[in-house]
Amino acid sequence: AQTVTQSQPEMSVQEAETVTLSCTYDTSESDYYLFWYKQPPSRQMILVIRQEAYKQQNATENRFSVNFQKAAKSFSLKISDSQLGDAAMYFCAYRSSKLGSGNTGKLIFGQGTTLQVKP
Amino acid sequence: GAVVSQHPSRVICKSGTSVKIECRSLDFQATTMFWYRQFPKQSLMLMATSNEGSKATYEQGVEKDKFLINHASLTLSTLTVTSAHPEDSSFYICSASLSWETQYFGPGTRLLVL
């Protein structure tokens, strides 16, 4: 079974600085999707970034980028020029790419990392 | 695009009553919807996967008779908490798949059972 681990329960960063959130996962599959979701105090889950495992190029969305190391099963999120609005709980998630064989397309979440942004 | 709504946003009920929570995909058709439960400062726990026109697939340990899920159309799934008790108080979140790759989440429903 696949697992996702976020080993940093809490992180803090100074406004305008850069912070990296860690995520590791375990799977025997070769093709899958990885996600970072943000959950602000409103508790609305927001998709931050998505990475397909078959793509070697790291995904980037404006100030957010990932460092995807497939062999190491690592998927870290880098937030550049941190803003006060980035304060939230961040979840790393895994989703199989294979339909069928009991795969329902469900997301497997890590424990989450609470990010504090200091002004 | 890809907006998912939930109703109600919060509900307070008496112990022993049933509560229905609706999840709608507003601008796309979702063949699959998911229901999660989240306790404060914890991760999302998948309760069940709902497919349009078929029975929901429940995760291990989730009581099927307590958490009734119906996915009557491509844009609507409902979660009914039957005979609710205080321990059912939680934050319930639904999500819908626009494509195999991505799920979009509703804003959540806060349930308080007195």
mmCIF file with all atom_site columns, C-alpha atoms in Angstrom:
data_model
loop_
_atom_site.group_PDB
_atom_site.id
_atom_site.type_symbol
_atom_site.label_atom_id
_atom_site.label_alt_id
_atom_site.label_comp_id
_atom_site.label_asym_id
_atom_site.label_entity_id
_atom_site.label_seq_id
_atom_site.pdbx_PDB_ins_code
_atom_site.Cartn_x
_atom_site.Cartn_y
_atom_site.Cartn_z
_atom_site.occupancy
_atom_site.B_iso_or_equiv
_atom_site.pdbx_formal_charge
_atom_site.auth_seq_id
_atom_site.auth_comp_id
_atom_site.auth_asym_id
_atom_site.auth_atom_id
_atom_site.pdbx_PDB_model_num
ATOM 1   C CA . ALA A 1 1   ? 0.000   0.000  0.000   1.00 0.00 ? 1   ALA A CA 1
ATOM 2   C CA . GLN A 1 2   ? 1.119   3.526  -0.694  1.00 0.00 ? 2   GLN A CA 1
ATOM 3   C CA . THR A 1 3   ? 2.034   5.880  2.117   1.00 0.00 ? 3   THR A CA 1
ATOM 4   C CA . VAL A 1 4   ? 2.864   9.576  2.284   1.00 0.00 ? 4   VAL A CA 1
ATOM 5   C CA . THR A 1 5   ? 4.950   11.095 5.056   1.00 0.00 ? 5   THR A CA 1
ATOM 6   C CA . GLN A 1 6   ? 5.395   14.731 5.993   1.00 0.00 ? 6   GLN A CA 1
ATOM 7   C CA . SER A 1 7   ? 7.931   14.865 8.777   1.00 0.00 ? 7   SER A CA 1
ATOM 8   C CA . GLN A 1 8   ? 7.597   18.577 9.577   1.00 0.00 ? 8   GLN A CA 1
ATOM 9   C CA . PRO A 1 9   ? 4.459   19.249 11.645  1.00 0.00 ? 9   PRO A CA 1
ATOM 10  C CA . GLU A 1 10  ? 5.205   22.979 11.726  1.00 0.00 ? 10  GLU A CA 1
ATOM 11  C CA . MET A 1 11  ? 7.395   25.362 9.797   1.00 0.00 ? 11  MET A CA 1
ATOM 12  C CA . SER A 1 12  ? 7.848   29.100 9.889   1.00 0.00 ? 12  SER A CA 1
ATOM 13  C CA . VAL A 1 13  ? 9.278   31.567 7.404   1.00 0.00 ? 13  VAL A CA 1
ATOM 14  C CA . GLN A 1 14  ? 9.882   35.269 7.307   1.00 0.00 ? 14  GLN A CA 1
ATOM 15  C CA . GLU A 1 15  ? 7.836   37.221 4.827   1.00 0.00 ? 15  GLU A CA 1
ATOM 16  C CA . ALA A 1 16  ? 9.605   37.487 1.437   1.00 0.00 ? 16  ALA A CA 1
ATOM 17  C CA . GLU A 1 17  ? 11.899  34.583 2.296   1.00 0.00 ? 17  GLU A CA 1
ATOM 18  C CA . THR A 1 18  ? 11.927  31.071 0.829   1.00 0.00 ? 18  THR A CA 1
ATOM 19  C CA . VAL A 1 19  ? 10.782  27.917 2.586   1.00 0.00 ? 19  VAL A CA 1
ATOM 20  C CA . THR A 1 20  ? 10.817  24.255 1.615   1.00 0.00 ? 20  THR A CA 1
ATOM 21  C CA . LEU A 1 21  ? 8.297   21.713 2.841   1.00 0.00 ? 21  LEU A CA 1
ATOM 22  C CA . SER A 1 22  ? 9.300   18.067 2.755   1.00 0.00 ? 22  SER A CA 1
ATOM 23  C CA . CYS A 1 23  ? 7.343   15.048 1.619   1.00 0.00 ? 23  CYS A CA 1
ATOM 24  C CA . THR A 1 24  ? 8.356   11.452 1.064   1.00 0.00 ? 24  THR A CA 1
ATOM 25  C CA . TYR A 1 25  ? 6.229   8.622  -0.180  1.00 0.00 ? 25  TYR A CA 1
ATOM 26  C CA . ASP A 1 26  ? 6.368   4.914  -0.661  1.00 0.00 ? 26  ASP A CA 1
ATOM 27  C CA . THR A 1 27  ? 4.959   3.039  -3.625  1.00 0.00 ? 27  THR A CA 1
ATOM 28  C CA . SER A 1 28  ? 5.730   0.113  -5.868  1.00 0.00 ? 28  SER A CA 1
ATOM 29  C CA . GLU A 1 29  ? 4.048   1.776  -8.828  1.00 0.00 ? 29  GLU A CA 1
ATOM 30  C CA . SER A 1 30  ? 6.033   3.433  -11.561 1.00 0.00 ? 30  SER A CA 1
ATOM 31  C CA . ASP A 1 31  ? 3.374   5.845  -12.734 1.00 0.00 ? 31  ASP A CA 1
ATOM 32  C CA . TYR A 1 32  ? 1.386   8.094  -10.408 1.00 0.00 ? 32  TYR A CA 1
ATOM 33  C CA . TYR A 1 33  ? 0.511   11.672 -9.575  1.00 0.00 ? 33  TYR A CA 1
ATOM 34  C CA . LEU A 1 34  ? 1.727   13.805 -6.707  1.00 0.00 ? 34  LEU A CA 1
ATOM 35  C CA . PHE A 1 35  ? 0.038   16.911 -5.383  1.00 0.00 ? 35  PHE A CA 1
ATOM 36  C CA . TRP A 1 36  ? 0.464   19.690 -2.905  1.00 0.00 ? 36  TRP A CA 1
ATOM 37  C CA . TYR A 1 37  ? -2.737  21.094 -1.437  1.00 0.00 ? 37  TYR A CA 1
ATOM 38  C CA . LYS A 1 38  ? -3.072  24.180 0.744   1.00 0.00 ? 38  LYS A CA 1
ATOM 39  C CA . GLN A 1 39  ? -5.678  24.453 3.484   1.00 0.00 ? 39  GLN A CA 1
ATOM 40  C CA . PRO A 1 40  ? -5.940  28.006 4.892   1.00 0.00 ? 40  PRO A CA 1
ATOM 41  C CA . PRO A 1 41  ? -7.903  28.828 8.054   1.00 0.00 ? 41  PRO A CA 1
ATOM 42  C CA . SER A 1 42  ? -11.105 28.789 5.985   1.00 0.00 ? 42  SER A CA 1
ATOM 43  C CA . ARG A 1 43  ? -10.387 25.051 5.561   1.00 0.00 ? 43  ARG A CA 1
ATOM 44  C CA . GLN A 1 44  ? -11.042 25.168 1.824   1.00 0.00 ? 44  GLN A CA 1
ATOM 45  C CA . MET A 1 45  ? -8.592  22.784 0.155   1.00 0.00 ? 45  MET A CA 1
ATOM 46  C CA . ILE A 1 46  ? -6.769  24.485 -2.691  1.00 0.00 ? 46  ILE A CA 1
ATOM 47  C CA . LEU A 1 47  ? -4.636  22.711 -5.268  1.00 0.00 ? 47  LEU A CA 1
ATOM 48  C CA . VAL A 1 48  ? -1.188  24.294 -5.285  1.00 0.00 ? 48  VAL A CA 1
ATOM 49  C CA . ILE A 1 49  ? 0.728   22.152 -7.721  1.00 0.00 ? 49  ILE A CA 1
ATOM 50  C CA . ARG A 1 50  ? 0.639   18.801 -9.460  1.00 0.00 ? 50  ARG A CA 1
ATOM 51  C CA . GLN A 1 51  ? 3.393   16.519 -10.740 1.00 0.00 ? 51  GLN A CA 1
ATOM 52  C CA . GLU A 1 52  ? 3.106   13.537 -13.038 1.00 0.00 ? 52  GLU A CA 1
ATOM 53  C CA . ALA A 1 53  ? 5.637   10.880 -12.150 1.00 0.00 ? 53  ALA A CA 1
ATOM 54  C CA . TYR A 1 54  ? 6.534   10.192 -15.769 1.00 0.00 ? 54  TYR A CA 1
ATOM 55  C CA . LYS A 1 55  ? 7.663   13.779 -16.240 1.00 0.00 ? 55  LYS A CA 1
ATOM 56  C CA . GLN A 1 56  ? 11.246  14.481 -15.264 1.00 0.00 ? 56  GLN A CA 1
ATOM 57  C CA . GLN A 1 57  ? 10.752  18.217 -15.297 1.00 0.00 ? 57  GLN A CA 1
ATOM 58  C CA . ASN A 1 58  ? 9.764   19.700 -11.961 1.00 0.00 ? 58  ASN A CA 1
ATOM 59  C CA . ALA A 1 59  ? 6.387   21.427 -11.923 1.00 0.00 ? 59  ALA A CA 1
ATOM 60  C CA . THR A 1 60  ? 6.240   25.169 -11.285 1.00 0.00 ? 60  THR A CA 1
ATOM 61  C CA . GLU A 1 61  ? 3.340   27.474 -10.544 1.00 0.00 ? 61  GLU A CA 1
ATOM 62  C CA . ASN A 1 62  ? 4.407   31.084 -10.049 1.00 0.00 ? 62  ASN A CA 1
ATOM 63  C CA . ARG A 1 63  ? 6.116   31.230 -6.613  1.00 0.00 ? 63  ARG A CA 1
ATOM 64  C CA . PHE A 1 64  ? 5.584   27.527 -5.996  1.00 0.00 ? 64  PHE A CA 1
ATOM 65  C CA . SER A 1 65  ? 7.866   24.839 -7.329  1.00 0.00 ? 65  SER A CA 1
ATOM 66  C CA . VAL A 1 66  ? 8.621   21.252 -6.511  1.00 0.00 ? 66  VAL A CA 1
ATOM 67  C CA . ASN A 1 67  ? 11.751  19.166 -6.307  1.00 0.00 ? 67  ASN A CA 1
ATOM 68  C CA . PHE A 1 68  ? 10.663  15.749 -7.502  1.00 0.00 ? 68  PHE A CA 1
ATOM 69  C CA . GLN A 1 69  ? 13.211  13.008 -6.892  1.00 0.00 ? 69  GLN A CA 1
ATOM 70  C CA . LYS A 1 70  ? 11.588  9.817  -8.156  1.00 0.00 ? 70  LYS A CA 1
ATOM 71  C CA . ALA A 1 71  ? 14.356  7.436  -7.166  1.00 0.00 ? 71  ALA A CA 1
ATOM 72  C CA . ALA A 1 72  ? 14.443  8.846  -3.655  1.00 0.00 ? 72  ALA A CA 1
ATOM 73  C CA . LYS A 1 73  ? 10.619  9.038  -3.547  1.00 0.00 ? 73  LYS A CA 1
ATOM 74  C CA . SER A 1 74  ? 10.810  12.615 -2.435  1.00 0.00 ? 74  SER A CA 1
ATOM 75  C CA . PHE A 1 75  ? 8.514   15.484 -3.408  1.00 0.00 ? 75  PHE A CA 1
ATOM 76  C CA . SER A 1 76  ? 9.319   18.762 -1.679  1.00 0.00 ? 76  SER A CA 1
ATOM 77  C CA . LEU A 1 77  ? 7.534   22.073 -2.155  1.00 0.00 ? 77  LEU A CA 1
ATOM 78  C CA . LYS A 1 78  ? 9.447   25.335 -2.358  1.00 0.00 ? 78  LYS A CA 1
ATOM 79  C CA . ILE A 1 79  ? 7.643   28.590 -1.728  1.00 0.00 ? 79  ILE A CA 1
ATOM 80  C CA . SER A 1 80  ? 9.574   31.641 -2.862  1.00 0.00 ? 80  SER A CA 1
ATOM 81  C CA . ASP A 1 81  ? 8.956   35.221 -1.754  1.00 0.00 ? 81  ASP A CA 1
ATOM 82  C CA . SER A 1 82  ? 6.633   34.016 0.992   1.00 0.00 ? 82  SER A CA 1
ATOM 83  C CA . GLN A 1 83  ? 3.541   36.101 1.605   1.00 0.00 ? 83  GLN A CA 1
ATOM 84  C CA . LEU A 1 84  ? 1.273   36.381 4.620   1.00 0.00 ? 84  LEU A CA 1
ATOM 85  C CA . GLY A 1 85  ? -1.461  34.689 2.594   1.00 0.00 ? 85  GLY A CA 1
ATOM 86  C CA . ASP A 1 86  ? 0.693   31.594 2.282   1.00 0.00 ? 86  ASP A CA 1
ATOM 87  C CA . ALA A 1 87  ? 0.094   30.797 5.947   1.00 0.00 ? 87  ALA A CA 1
ATOM 88  C CA . ALA A 1 88  ? -1.863  27.550 5.940   1.00 0.00 ? 88  ALA A CA 1
ATOM 89  C CA . MET A 1 89  ? -1.662  23.831 6.429   1.00 0.00 ? 89  MET A CA 1
ATOM 90  C CA . TYR A 1 90  ? -0.035  22.121 3.454   1.00 0.00 ? 90  TYR A CA 1
ATOM 91  C CA . PHE A 1 91  ? -0.758  18.549 2.474   1.00 0.00 ? 91  PHE A CA 1
ATOM 92  C CA . CYS A 1 92  ? 1.242   16.338 0.180   1.00 0.00 ? 92  CYS A CA 1
ATOM 93  C CA . ALA A 1 93  ? -0.853  13.724 -1.614  1.00 0.00 ? 93  ALA A CA 1
ATOM 94  C CA . TYR A 1 94  ? -0.384  10.689 -3.855  1.00 0.00 ? 94  TYR A CA 1
ATOM 95  C CA . ARG A 1 95  ? -2.732  9.280  -6.432  1.00 0.00 ? 95  ARG A CA 1
ATOM 96  C CA . SER A 1 96  ? -2.284  6.148  -8.486  1.00 0.00 ? 96  SER A CA 1
ATOM 97  C CA . SER A 1 97  ? -2.448  6.514  -12.231 1.00 0.00 ? 97  SER A CA 1
ATOM 98  C CA . LYS A 1 98  ? -3.885  3.073  -12.783 1.00 0.00 ? 98  LYS A CA 1
ATOM 99  C CA . LEU A 1 99  ? -7.624  2.736  -13.150 1.00 0.00 ? 99  LEU A CA 1
ATOM 100 C CA . GLY A 1 100 ? -9.044  -0.552 -12.008 1.00 0.00 ? 100 GLY A CA 1
ATOM 101 C CA . SER A 1 101 ? -7.356  -3.216 -9.920  1.00 0.00 ? 101 SER A CA 1
ATOM 102 C CA . GLY A 1 102 ? -9.078  -1.750 -6.909  1.00 0.00 ? 102 GLY A CA 1
ATOM 103 C CA . ASN A 1 103 ? -7.823  1.745  -7.599  1.00 0.00 ? 103 ASN A CA 1
ATOM 104 C CA . THR A 1 104 ? -10.616 4.235  -7.160  1.00 0.00 ? 104 THR A CA 1
ATOM 105 C CA . GLY A 1 105 ? -8.537  7.312  -7.821  1.00 0.00 ? 105 GLY A CA 1
ATOM 106 C CA . LYS A 1 106 ? -8.460  8.223  -4.165  1.00 0.00 ? 106 LYS A CA 1
ATOM 107 C CA . LEU A 1 107 ? -5.856  10.571 -2.769  1.00 0.00 ? 107 LEU A CA 1
ATOM 108 C CA . ILE A 1 108 ? -3.502  9.405  -0.061  1.00 0.00 ? 108 ILE A CA 1
ATOM 109 C CA . PHE A 1 109 ? -2.559  12.323 2.157   1.00 0.00 ? 109 PHE A CA 1
ATOM 110 C CA . GLY A 1 110 ? 0.384   13.032 4.368   1.00 0.00 ? 110 GLY A CA 1
ATOM 111 C CA . GLN A 1 111 ? -0.050  14.309 7.902   1.00 0.00 ? 111 GLN A CA 1
ATOM 112 C CA . GLY A 1 112 ? 0.249   17.931 6.892   1.00 0.00 ? 112 GLY A CA 1
ATOM 113 C CA . THR A 1 113 ? 2.642   20.778 7.679   1.00 0.00 ? 113 THR A CA 1
ATOM 114 C CA . THR A 1 114 ? 1.428   23.992 9.253   1.00 0.00 ? 114 THR A CA 1
ATOM 115 C CA . LEU A 1 115 ? 3.259   26.954 7.762   1.00 0.00 ? 115 LEU A CA 1
ATOM 116 C CA . GLN A 1 116 ? 3.504   30.195 9.689   1.00 0.00 ? 116 GLN A CA 1
ATOM 117 C CA . VAL A 1 117 ? 4.580   33.342 7.850   1.00 0.00 ? 117 VAL A CA 1
ATOM 118 C CA . LYS A 1 118 ? 6.086   36.046 10.025  1.00 0.00 ? 118 LYS A CA 1
ATOM 119 C CA . PRO A 1 119 ? 5.761   39.696 8.981   1.00 0.00 ? 119 PRO A CA 1
ATOM 120 C CA . GLY B 2 1   ? -13.918 26.551 -13.367 1.00 0.00 ? 1   GLY B CA 1
ATOM 121 C CA . ALA B 2 2   ? -13.953 23.279 -11.396 1.00 0.00 ? 2   ALA B CA 1
ATOM 122 C CA . VAL B 2 3   ? -16.089 24.562 -8.516  1.00 0.00 ? 3   VAL B CA 1
ATOM 123 C CA . VAL B 2 4   ? -17.478 22.207 -5.900  1.00 0.00 ? 4   VAL B CA 1
ATOM 124 C CA . SER B 2 5   ? -20.070 23.352 -3.379  1.00 0.00 ? 5   SER B CA 1
ATOM 125 C CA . GLN B 2 6   ? -21.292 21.842 -0.139  1.00 0.00 ? 6   GLN B CA 1
ATOM 126 C CA . HIS B 2 7   ? -24.462 22.499 1.756   1.00 0.00 ? 7   HIS B CA 1
ATOM 127 C CA . PRO B 2 8   ? -24.884 23.252 4.561   1.00 0.00 ? 8   PRO B CA 1
ATOM 128 C CA . SER B 2 9   ? -21.623 24.887 5.584   1.00 0.00 ? 9   SER B CA 1
ATOM 129 C CA . ARG B 2 10  ? -22.358 24.174 9.207   1.00 0.00 ? 10  ARG B CA 1
ATOM 130 C CA . VAL B 2 11  ? -25.067 22.301 11.046  1.00 0.00 ? 11  VAL B CA 1
ATOM 131 C CA . ILE B 2 12  ? -25.958 21.718 14.653  1.00 0.00 ? 12  ILE B CA 1
ATOM 132 C CA . CYS B 2 13  ? -28.246 18.837 15.500  1.00 0.00 ? 13  CYS B CA 1
ATOM 133 C CA . LYS B 2 14  ? -29.472 16.862 18.457  1.00 0.00 ? 14  LYS B CA 1
ATOM 134 C CA . SER B 2 15  ? -28.134 13.437 19.247  1.00 0.00 ? 15  SER B CA 1
ATOM 135 C CA . GLY B 2 16  ? -30.160 10.728 17.532  1.00 0.00 ? 16  GLY B CA 1
ATOM 136 C CA . THR B 2 17  ? -31.221 12.766 14.536  1.00 0.00 ? 17  THR B CA 1
ATOM 137 C CA . SER B 2 18  ? -30.013 12.354 10.951  1.00 0.00 ? 18  SER B CA 1
ATOM 138 C CA . VAL B 2 19  ? -28.185 14.978 8.949   1.00 0.00 ? 19  VAL B CA 1
ATOM 139 C CA . LYS B 2 20  ? -27.783 15.180 5.177   1.00 0.00 ? 20  LYS B CA 1
ATOM 140 C CA . ILE B 2 21  ? -24.859 16.954 3.532   1.00 0.00 ? 21  ILE B CA 1
ATOM 141 C CA . GLU B 2 22  ? -24.914 17.748 -0.181  1.00 0.00 ? 22  GLU B CA 1
ATOM 142 C CA . CYS B 2 23  ? -21.922 17.952 -2.487  1.00 0.00 ? 23  CYS B CA 1
ATOM 143 C CA . ARG B 2 24  ? -22.340 19.453 -5.945  1.00 0.00 ? 24  ARG B CA 1
ATOM 144 C CA . SER B 2 25  ? -19.978 19.959 -8.847  1.00 0.00 ? 25  SER B CA 1
ATOM 145 C CA . LEU B 2 26  ? -21.202 23.255 -10.287 1.00 0.00 ? 26  LEU B CA 1
ATOM 146 C CA . ASP B 2 27  ? -19.497 23.496 -13.640 1.00 0.00 ? 27  ASP B CA 1
ATOM 147 C CA . PHE B 2 28  ? -18.460 19.980 -14.539 1.00 0.00 ? 28  PHE B CA 1
ATOM 148 C CA . GLN B 2 29  ? -19.719 16.443 -14.429 1.00 0.00 ? 29  GLN B CA 1
ATOM 149 C CA . ALA B 2 30  ? -18.025 14.263 -11.859 1.00 0.00 ? 30  ALA B CA 1
ATOM 150 C CA . THR B 2 31  ? -18.257 10.522 -12.253 1.00 0.00 ? 31  THR B CA 1
ATOM 151 C CA . THR B 2 32  ? -16.493 10.087 -8.950  1.00 0.00 ? 32  THR B CA 1
ATOM 152 C CA . MET B 2 33  ? -16.869 11.972 -5.707  1.00 0.00 ? 33  MET B CA 1
ATOM 153 C CA . PHE B 2 34  ? -15.056 11.394 -2.448  1.00 0.00 ? 34  PHE B CA 1
ATOM 154 C CA . TRP B 2 35  ? -16.049 12.030 1.152   1.00 0.00 ? 35  TRP B CA 1
ATOM 155 C CA . TYR B 2 36  ? -13.497 12.879 3.816   1.00 0.00 ? 36  TYR B CA 1
ATOM 156 C CA . ARG B 2 37  ? -13.574 13.539 7.518   1.00 0.00 ? 37  ARG B CA 1
ATOM 157 C CA . GLN B 2 38  ? -11.108 15.857 9.204   1.00 0.00 ? 38  GLN B CA 1
ATOM 158 C CA . PHE B 2 39  ? -10.430 16.468 12.872  1.00 0.00 ? 39  PHE B CA 1
ATOM 159 C CA . PRO B 2 40  ? -8.795  19.733 13.998  1.00 0.00 ? 40  PRO B CA 1
ATOM 160 C CA . LYS B 2 41  ? -5.181  20.085 12.887  1.00 0.00 ? 41  LYS B CA 1
ATOM 161 C CA . GLN B 2 42  ? -5.186  16.615 11.401  1.00 0.00 ? 42  GLN B CA 1
ATOM 162 C CA . SER B 2 43  ? -5.100  15.212 7.924   1.00 0.00 ? 43  SER B CA 1
ATOM 163 C CA . LEU B 2 44  ? -8.082  14.243 5.805   1.00 0.00 ? 44  LEU B CA 1
ATOM 164 C CA . MET B 2 45  ? -9.389  10.743 6.344   1.00 0.00 ? 45  MET B CA 1
ATOM 165 C CA . LEU B 2 46  ? -11.119 9.210  3.347   1.00 0.00 ? 46  LEU B CA 1
ATOM 166 C CA . MET B 2 47  ? -14.476 7.763  4.292   1.00 0.00 ? 47  MET B CA 1
ATOM 167 C CA . ALA B 2 48  ? -15.821 6.560  0.970   1.00 0.00 ? 48  ALA B CA 1
ATOM 168 C CA . THR B 2 49  ? -15.679 6.844  -2.789  1.00 0.00 ? 49  THR B CA 1
ATOM 169 C CA . SER B 2 50  ? -18.920 7.566  -4.564  1.00 0.00 ? 50  SER B CA 1
ATOM 170 C CA . ASN B 2 51  ? -19.579 6.675  -8.188  1.00 0.00 ? 51  ASN B CA 1
ATOM 171 C CA . GLU B 2 52  ? -22.634 7.891  -10.058 1.00 0.00 ? 52  GLU B CA 1
ATOM 172 C CA . GLY B 2 53  ? -25.298 5.220  -10.292 1.00 0.00 ? 53  GLY B CA 1
ATOM 173 C CA . SER B 2 54  ? -23.526 2.630  -8.178  1.00 0.00 ? 54  SER B CA 1
ATOM 174 C CA . LYS B 2 55  ? -22.941 1.802  -4.546  1.00 0.00 ? 55  LYS B CA 1
ATOM 175 C CA . ALA B 2 56  ? -20.279 3.684  -2.684  1.00 0.00 ? 56  ALA B CA 1
ATOM 176 C CA . THR B 2 57  ? -17.004 2.056  -1.754  1.00 0.00 ? 57  THR B CA 1
ATOM 177 C CA . TYR B 2 58  ? -16.312 2.522  1.939   1.00 0.00 ? 58  TYR B CA 1
ATOM 178 C CA . GLU B 2 59  ? -12.909 2.583  3.579   1.00 0.00 ? 59  GLU B CA 1
ATOM 179 C CA . GLN B 2 60  ? -12.115 0.026  6.224   1.00 0.00 ? 60  GLN B CA 1
ATOM 180 C CA . GLY B 2 61  ? -13.577 0.936  9.579   1.00 0.00 ? 61  GLY B CA 1
ATOM 181 C CA . VAL B 2 62  ? -16.253 3.282  8.221   1.00 0.00 ? 62  VAL B CA 1
ATOM 182 C CA . GLU B 2 63  ? -19.775 2.190  9.139   1.00 0.00 ? 63  GLU B CA 1
ATOM 183 C CA . LYS B 2 64  ? -21.834 1.915  5.977   1.00 0.00 ? 64  LYS B CA 1
ATOM 184 C CA . ASP B 2 65  ? -25.154 2.036  7.815   1.00 0.00 ? 65  ASP B CA 1
ATOM 185 C CA . LYS B 2 66  ? -24.159 5.128  9.734   1.00 0.00 ? 66  LYS B CA 1
ATOM 186 C CA . PHE B 2 67  ? -22.748 7.127  6.842   1.00 0.00 ? 67  PHE B CA 1
ATOM 187 C CA . LEU B 2 68  ? -25.095 6.687  3.908   1.00 0.00 ? 68  LEU B CA 1
ATOM 188 C CA . ILE B 2 69  ? -23.797 7.925  0.587   1.00 0.00 ? 69  ILE B CA 1
ATOM 189 C CA . ASN B 2 70  ? -25.869 8.442  -2.521  1.00 0.00 ? 70  ASN B CA 1
ATOM 190 C CA . HIS B 2 71  ? -24.554 9.617  -5.879  1.00 0.00 ? 71  HIS B CA 1
ATOM 191 C CA . ALA B 2 72  ? -27.754 10.142 -7.830  1.00 0.00 ? 72  ALA B CA 1
ATOM 192 C CA . SER B 2 73  ? -26.389 12.244 -10.671 1.00 0.00 ? 73  SER B CA 1
ATOM 193 C CA . LEU B 2 74  ? -23.121 13.354 -12.236 1.00 0.00 ? 74  LEU B CA 1
ATOM 194 C CA . THR B 2 75  ? -23.235 16.572 -10.246 1.00 0.00 ? 75  THR B CA 1
ATOM 195 C CA . LEU B 2 76  ? -24.635 15.562 -6.869  1.00 0.00 ? 76  LEU B CA 1
ATOM 196 C CA . SER B 2 77  ? -23.559 13.277 -4.062  1.00 0.00 ? 77  SER B CA 1
ATOM 197 C CA . THR B 2 78  ? -25.043 13.230 -0.572  1.00 0.00 ? 78  THR B CA 1
ATOM 198 C CA . LEU B 2 79  ? -23.734 12.023 2.763   1.00 0.00 ? 79  LEU B CA 1
ATOM 199 C CA . THR B 2 80  ? -26.306 11.246 5.434   1.00 0.00 ? 80  THR B CA 1
ATOM 200 C CA . VAL B 2 81  ? -25.120 10.791 8.998   1.00 0.00 ? 81  VAL B CA 1
ATOM 201 C CA . THR B 2 82  ? -27.784 8.621  10.565  1.00 0.00 ? 82  THR B CA 1
ATOM 202 C CA . SER B 2 83  ? -28.605 8.678  14.270  1.00 0.00 ? 83  SER B CA 1
ATOM 203 C CA . ALA B 2 84  ? -25.853 11.162 14.871  1.00 0.00 ? 84  ALA B CA 1
ATOM 204 C CA . HIS B 2 85  ? -23.970 11.164 18.175  1.00 0.00 ? 85  HIS B CA 1
ATOM 205 C CA . PRO B 2 86  ? -21.512 13.665 19.644  1.00 0.00 ? 86  PRO B CA 1
ATOM 206 C CA . GLU B 2 87  ? -18.555 11.575 18.450  1.00 0.00 ? 87  GLU B CA 1
ATOM 207 C CA . ASP B 2 88  ? -19.733 12.179 14.870  1.00 0.00 ? 88  ASP B CA 1
ATOM 208 C CA . SER B 2 89  ? -19.019 15.873 15.312  1.00 0.00 ? 89  SER B CA 1
ATOM 209 C CA . SER B 2 90  ? -16.355 16.742 12.790  1.00 0.00 ? 90  SER B CA 1
ATOM 210 C CA . PHE B 2 91  ? -15.522 18.584 9.587   1.00 0.00 ? 91  PHE B CA 1
ATOM 211 C CA . TYR B 2 92  ? -16.725 16.749 6.495   1.00 0.00 ? 92  TYR B CA 1
ATOM 212 C CA . ILE B 2 93  ? -15.254 17.526 3.091   1.00 0.00 ? 93  ILE B CA 1
ATOM 213 C CA . CYS B 2 94  ? -16.217 16.259 -0.326  1.00 0.00 ? 94  CYS B CA 1
ATOM 214 C CA . SER B 2 95  ? -14.212 16.314 -3.518  1.00 0.00 ? 95  SER B CA 1
ATOM 215 C CA . ALA B 2 96  ? -15.005 15.623 -7.137  1.00 0.00 ? 96  ALA B CA 1
ATOM 216 C CA . SER B 2 97  ? -12.847 14.398 -9.958  1.00 0.00 ? 97  SER B CA 1
ATOM 217 C CA . LEU B 2 98  ? -12.790 16.536 -13.079 1.00 0.00 ? 98  LEU B CA 1
ATOM 218 C CA . SER B 2 99  ? -10.309 14.117 -14.561 1.00 0.00 ? 99  SER B CA 1
ATOM 219 C CA . TRP B 2 100 ? -8.366  11.151 -13.331 1.00 0.00 ? 100 TRP B CA 1
ATOM 220 C CA . GLU B 2 101 ? -5.497  13.433 -12.424 1.00 0.00 ? 101 GLU B CA 1
ATOM 221 C CA . THR B 2 102 ? -7.099  16.034 -10.199 1.00 0.00 ? 102 THR B CA 1
ATOM 222 C CA . GLN B 2 103 ? -9.676  16.312 -7.452  1.00 0.00 ? 103 GLN B CA 1
ATOM 223 C CA . TYR B 2 104 ? -11.378 19.558 -6.529  1.00 0.00 ? 104 TYR B CA 1
ATOM 224 C CA . PHE B 2 105 ? -12.642 20.074 -3.035  1.00 0.00 ? 105 PHE B CA 1
ATOM 225 C CA . GLY B 2 106 ? -15.781 21.545 -1.561  1.00 0.00 ? 106 GLY B CA 1
ATOM 226 C CA . PRO B 2 107 ? -15.565 24.123 1.243   1.00 0.00 ? 107 PRO B CA 1
ATOM 227 C CA . GLY B 2 108 ? -16.512 21.581 3.895   1.00 0.00 ? 108 GLY B CA 1
ATOM 228 C CA . THR B 2 109 ? -19.347 21.157 6.372   1.00 0.00 ? 109 THR B CA 1
ATOM 229 C CA . ARG B 2 110 ? -18.887 21.552 10.096  1.00 0.00 ? 110 ARG B CA 1
ATOM 230 C CA . LEU B 2 111 ? -21.166 19.174 12.007  1.00 0.00 ? 111 LEU B CA 1
ATOM 231 C CA . LEU B 2 112 ? -21.813 19.596 15.708  1.00 0.00 ? 112 LEU B CA 1
ATOM 232 C CA . VAL B 2 113 ? -23.956 16.998 17.447  1.00 0.00 ? 113 VAL B CA 1
ATOM 233 C CA . LEU B 2 114 ? -25.266 18.008 20.851  1.00 0.00 ? 114 LEU B CA 1
#
